[in-house]
Tab-separated table of C-alpha atoms in Angstrom:
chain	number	residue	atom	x	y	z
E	294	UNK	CA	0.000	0.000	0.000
E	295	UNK	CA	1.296	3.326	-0.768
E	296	UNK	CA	2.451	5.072	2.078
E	297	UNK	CA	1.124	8.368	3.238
E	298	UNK	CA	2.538	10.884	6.081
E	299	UNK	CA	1.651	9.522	9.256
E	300	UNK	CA	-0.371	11.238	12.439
E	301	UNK	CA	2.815	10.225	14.718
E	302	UNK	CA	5.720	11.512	12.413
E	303	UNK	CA	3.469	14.900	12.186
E	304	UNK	CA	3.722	14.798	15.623
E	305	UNK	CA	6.752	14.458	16.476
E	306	UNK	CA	8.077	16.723	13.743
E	307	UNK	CA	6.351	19.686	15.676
E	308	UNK	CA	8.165	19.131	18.470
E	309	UNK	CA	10.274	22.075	19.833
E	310	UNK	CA	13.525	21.466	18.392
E	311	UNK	CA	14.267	23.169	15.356
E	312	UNK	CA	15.692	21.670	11.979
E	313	UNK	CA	19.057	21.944	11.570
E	314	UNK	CA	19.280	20.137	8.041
E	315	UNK	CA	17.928	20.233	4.465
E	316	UNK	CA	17.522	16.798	2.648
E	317	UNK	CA	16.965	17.038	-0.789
E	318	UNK	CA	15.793	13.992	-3.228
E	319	UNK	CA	15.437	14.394	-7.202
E	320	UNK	CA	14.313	10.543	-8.231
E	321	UNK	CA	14.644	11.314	-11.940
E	322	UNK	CA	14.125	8.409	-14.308
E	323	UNK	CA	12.988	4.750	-14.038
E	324	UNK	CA	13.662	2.079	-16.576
E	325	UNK	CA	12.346	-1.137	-16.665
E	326	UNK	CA	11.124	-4.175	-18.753
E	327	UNK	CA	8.180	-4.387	-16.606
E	328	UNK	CA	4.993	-4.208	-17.683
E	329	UNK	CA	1.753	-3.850	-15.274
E	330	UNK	CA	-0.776	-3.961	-17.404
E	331	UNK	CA	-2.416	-3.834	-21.501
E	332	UNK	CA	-2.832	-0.049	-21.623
E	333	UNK	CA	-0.032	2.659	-21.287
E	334	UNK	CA	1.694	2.684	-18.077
E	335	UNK	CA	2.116	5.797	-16.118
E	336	UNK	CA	4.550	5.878	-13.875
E	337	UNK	CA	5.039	8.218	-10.942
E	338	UNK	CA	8.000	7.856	-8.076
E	339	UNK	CA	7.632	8.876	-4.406
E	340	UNK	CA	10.161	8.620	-1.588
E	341	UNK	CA	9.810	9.211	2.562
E	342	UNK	CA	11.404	9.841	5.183
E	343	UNK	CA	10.867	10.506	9.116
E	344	UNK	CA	7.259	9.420	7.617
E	345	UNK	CA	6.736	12.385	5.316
E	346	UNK	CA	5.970	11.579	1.752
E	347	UNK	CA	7.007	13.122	-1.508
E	348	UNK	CA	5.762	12.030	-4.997
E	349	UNK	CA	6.213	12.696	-8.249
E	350	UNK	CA	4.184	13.816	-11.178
E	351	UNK	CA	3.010	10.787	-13.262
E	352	UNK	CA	5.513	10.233	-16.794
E	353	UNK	CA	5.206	8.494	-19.843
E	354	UNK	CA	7.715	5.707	-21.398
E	355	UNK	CA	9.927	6.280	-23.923
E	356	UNK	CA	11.234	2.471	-24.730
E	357	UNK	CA	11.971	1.010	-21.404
E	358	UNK	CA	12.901	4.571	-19.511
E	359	UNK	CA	10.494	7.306	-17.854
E	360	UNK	CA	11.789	10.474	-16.852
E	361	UNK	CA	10.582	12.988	-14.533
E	362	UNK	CA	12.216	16.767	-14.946
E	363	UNK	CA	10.043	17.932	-11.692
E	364	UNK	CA	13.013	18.533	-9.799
E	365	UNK	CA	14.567	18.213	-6.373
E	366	UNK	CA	12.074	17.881	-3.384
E	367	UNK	CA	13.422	19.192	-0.201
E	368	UNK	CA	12.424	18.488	3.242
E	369	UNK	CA	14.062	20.150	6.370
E	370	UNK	CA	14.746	17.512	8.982
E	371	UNK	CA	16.658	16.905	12.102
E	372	UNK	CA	20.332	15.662	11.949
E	373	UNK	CA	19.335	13.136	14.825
E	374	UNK	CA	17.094	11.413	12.275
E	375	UNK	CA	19.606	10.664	10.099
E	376	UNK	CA	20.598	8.046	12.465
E	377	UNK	CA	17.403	6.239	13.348
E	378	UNK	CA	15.505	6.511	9.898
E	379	UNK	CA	16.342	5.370	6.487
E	380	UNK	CA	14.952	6.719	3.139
E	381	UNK	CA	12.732	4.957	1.474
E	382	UNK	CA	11.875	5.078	-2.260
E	383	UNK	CA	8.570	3.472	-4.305
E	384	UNK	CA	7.916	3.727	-7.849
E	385	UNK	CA	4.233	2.864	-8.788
E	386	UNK	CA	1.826	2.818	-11.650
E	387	UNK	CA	-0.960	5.058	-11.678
E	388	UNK	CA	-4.226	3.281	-12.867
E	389	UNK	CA	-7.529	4.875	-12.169
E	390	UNK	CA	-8.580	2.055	-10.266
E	391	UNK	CA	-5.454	0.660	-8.133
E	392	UNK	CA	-2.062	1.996	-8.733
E	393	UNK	CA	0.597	-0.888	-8.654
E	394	UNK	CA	4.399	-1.519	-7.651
E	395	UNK	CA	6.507	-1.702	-10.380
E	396	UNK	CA	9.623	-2.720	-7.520
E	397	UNK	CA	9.954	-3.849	-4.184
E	398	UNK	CA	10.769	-0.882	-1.879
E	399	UNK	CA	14.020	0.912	-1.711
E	400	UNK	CA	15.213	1.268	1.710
E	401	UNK	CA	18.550	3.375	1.970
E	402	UNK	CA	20.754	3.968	4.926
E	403	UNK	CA	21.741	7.426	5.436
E	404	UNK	CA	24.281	7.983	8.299
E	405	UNK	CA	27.355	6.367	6.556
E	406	UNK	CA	26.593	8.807	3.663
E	407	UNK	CA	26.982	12.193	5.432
E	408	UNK	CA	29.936	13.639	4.401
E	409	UNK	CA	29.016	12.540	0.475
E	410	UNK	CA	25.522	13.789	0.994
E	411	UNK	CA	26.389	17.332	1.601
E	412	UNK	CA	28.100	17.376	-1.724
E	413	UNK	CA	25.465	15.981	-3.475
E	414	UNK	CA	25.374	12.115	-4.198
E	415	UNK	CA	24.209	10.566	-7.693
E	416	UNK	CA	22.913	6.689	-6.845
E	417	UNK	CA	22.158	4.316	-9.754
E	418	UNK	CA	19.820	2.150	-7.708
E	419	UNK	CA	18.744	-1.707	-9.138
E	420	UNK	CA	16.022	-2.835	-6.882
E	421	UNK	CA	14.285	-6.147	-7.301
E	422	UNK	CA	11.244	-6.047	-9.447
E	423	UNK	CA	7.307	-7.305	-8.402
E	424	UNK	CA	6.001	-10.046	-9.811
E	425	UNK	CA	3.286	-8.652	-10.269
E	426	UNK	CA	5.094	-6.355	-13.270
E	427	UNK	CA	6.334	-9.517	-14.857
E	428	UNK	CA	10.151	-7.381	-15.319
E	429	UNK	CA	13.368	-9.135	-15.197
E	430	UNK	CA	15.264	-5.660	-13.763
E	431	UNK	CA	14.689	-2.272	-12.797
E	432	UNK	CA	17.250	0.641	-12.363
E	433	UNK	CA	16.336	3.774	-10.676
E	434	UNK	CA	18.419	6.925	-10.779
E	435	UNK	CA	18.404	9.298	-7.918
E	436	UNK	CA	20.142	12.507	-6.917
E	437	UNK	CA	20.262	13.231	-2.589
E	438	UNK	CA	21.570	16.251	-1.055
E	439	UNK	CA	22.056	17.139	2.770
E	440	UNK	CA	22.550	20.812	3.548
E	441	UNK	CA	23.390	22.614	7.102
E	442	UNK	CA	20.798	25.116	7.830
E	443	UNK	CA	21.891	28.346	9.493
E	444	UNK	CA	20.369	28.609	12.861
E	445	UNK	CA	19.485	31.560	14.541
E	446	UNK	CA	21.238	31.598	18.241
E	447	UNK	CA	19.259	33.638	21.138
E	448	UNK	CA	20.621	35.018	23.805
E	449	UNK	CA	19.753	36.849	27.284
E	450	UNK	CA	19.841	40.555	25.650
E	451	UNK	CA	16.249	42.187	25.068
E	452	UNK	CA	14.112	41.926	22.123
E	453	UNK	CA	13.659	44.561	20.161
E	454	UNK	CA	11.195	43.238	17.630
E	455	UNK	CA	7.144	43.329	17.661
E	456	UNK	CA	5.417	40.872	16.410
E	457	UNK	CA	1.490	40.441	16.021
E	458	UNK	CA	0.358	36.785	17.110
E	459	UNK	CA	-3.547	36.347	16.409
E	460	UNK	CA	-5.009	32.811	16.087
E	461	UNK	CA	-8.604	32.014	14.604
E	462	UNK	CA	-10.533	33.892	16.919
E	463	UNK	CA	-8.887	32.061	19.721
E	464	UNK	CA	-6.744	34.435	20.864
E	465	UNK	CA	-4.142	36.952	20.915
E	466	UNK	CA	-1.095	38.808	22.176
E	467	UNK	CA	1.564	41.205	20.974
E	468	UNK	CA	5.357	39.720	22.279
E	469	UNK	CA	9.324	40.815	21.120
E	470	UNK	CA	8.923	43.316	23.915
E	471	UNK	CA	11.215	42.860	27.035
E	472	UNK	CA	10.073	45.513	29.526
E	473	UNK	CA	12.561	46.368	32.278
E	474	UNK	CA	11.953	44.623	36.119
E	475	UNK	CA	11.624	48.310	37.610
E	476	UNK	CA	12.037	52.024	35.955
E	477	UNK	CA	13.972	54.513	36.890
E	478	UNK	CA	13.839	57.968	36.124
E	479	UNK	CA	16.529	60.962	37.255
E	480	UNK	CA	17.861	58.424	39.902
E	481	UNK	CA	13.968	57.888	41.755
E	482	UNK	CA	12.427	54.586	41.224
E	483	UNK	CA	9.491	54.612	39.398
């Protein structure tokens, strides 16, 4: 079954720490011998990771290759994952009634990559293909990137921004302001 972003990964993604890296996937052609069905396939790619799903637009075949020119997708994630989640890559058919695997899932460990993810890694992938698509190979070619974000460090000193917080007739505030513990004016406490 094609996976979809899950309720816990949402979760835990909005947790307080802030993402301190940018992963970036391009899966950009599929080629195969495959066949799922009579009609003209249409193939589309996805991949996930940390439980957040990206997918491609659908393509047509030309011979035995598709090719998708949509681009990188980039996700901003935690370093920490990189160590406790693997990326995962799916490349289906999409049929009006049930779309169909063309290969058994890719599952690709990250954290021994690092260093050749952050400048930029081309992988010429050969995962096993279904049954169900009757192909005697399948090659996927992907493009991963892992960037440092920038982070903003705080500090003790006062704000000096304002900012406008106002939620759907919930509530709201005004904050950025730091206001001094007591005011003095001429040397008397005000």
């Amino acid at each position: 079954e094609k996976a979809e972003t899950s309720v816990a990964a949402s979760a835990v993604a909005a947790t307080a720490q802030a993402s301190d890296e940018t992963l970036c996937v391009d899966m950009y052609q599929f080629e195969t011998d495959g066949d799922l069905d009579s009609l003209p396939d249409k193939p589309y790619a996805g991949w996930c990771f940390f439980g957040k799903c990206h997918y491609r637009s659908t393509a047509s075949f030309s011979g035995s290759k598709a090719t998708w020119d949509d681009g990188e997708v980039c996700m901003d994630i935690q370093s920490a994952w990189l160590a406790t989640n693997k990326l995962y890559m799916e490349v289906w058919e999409w049929n009006v009634a049930w779309d169909k695997e063309y290969i058994e899932r890719i599952s690709e460990d990250l954290s021994d990559d690092i260093g050749d993810l952050r400048n930029g890694v081309d992988w010429t992938l050969t995962p096993t293909p279904t049954s169900k698509s009757g192909g005697t190979y399948a090659k996927v070619l992907v493009k991963v990137k892992l960037t440092s974000k920038r982070l903003l460090q705080t500090s003790n000193a006062s704000s000096c921004g304002q900012s406008l917080h106002v939620g759907p007739g919930l509530h709201g505030g005004l904050s950025g302001f730091v206001l001094p513990a007591s005011w003095d004016h001429s040397g008397e406490q005000l």
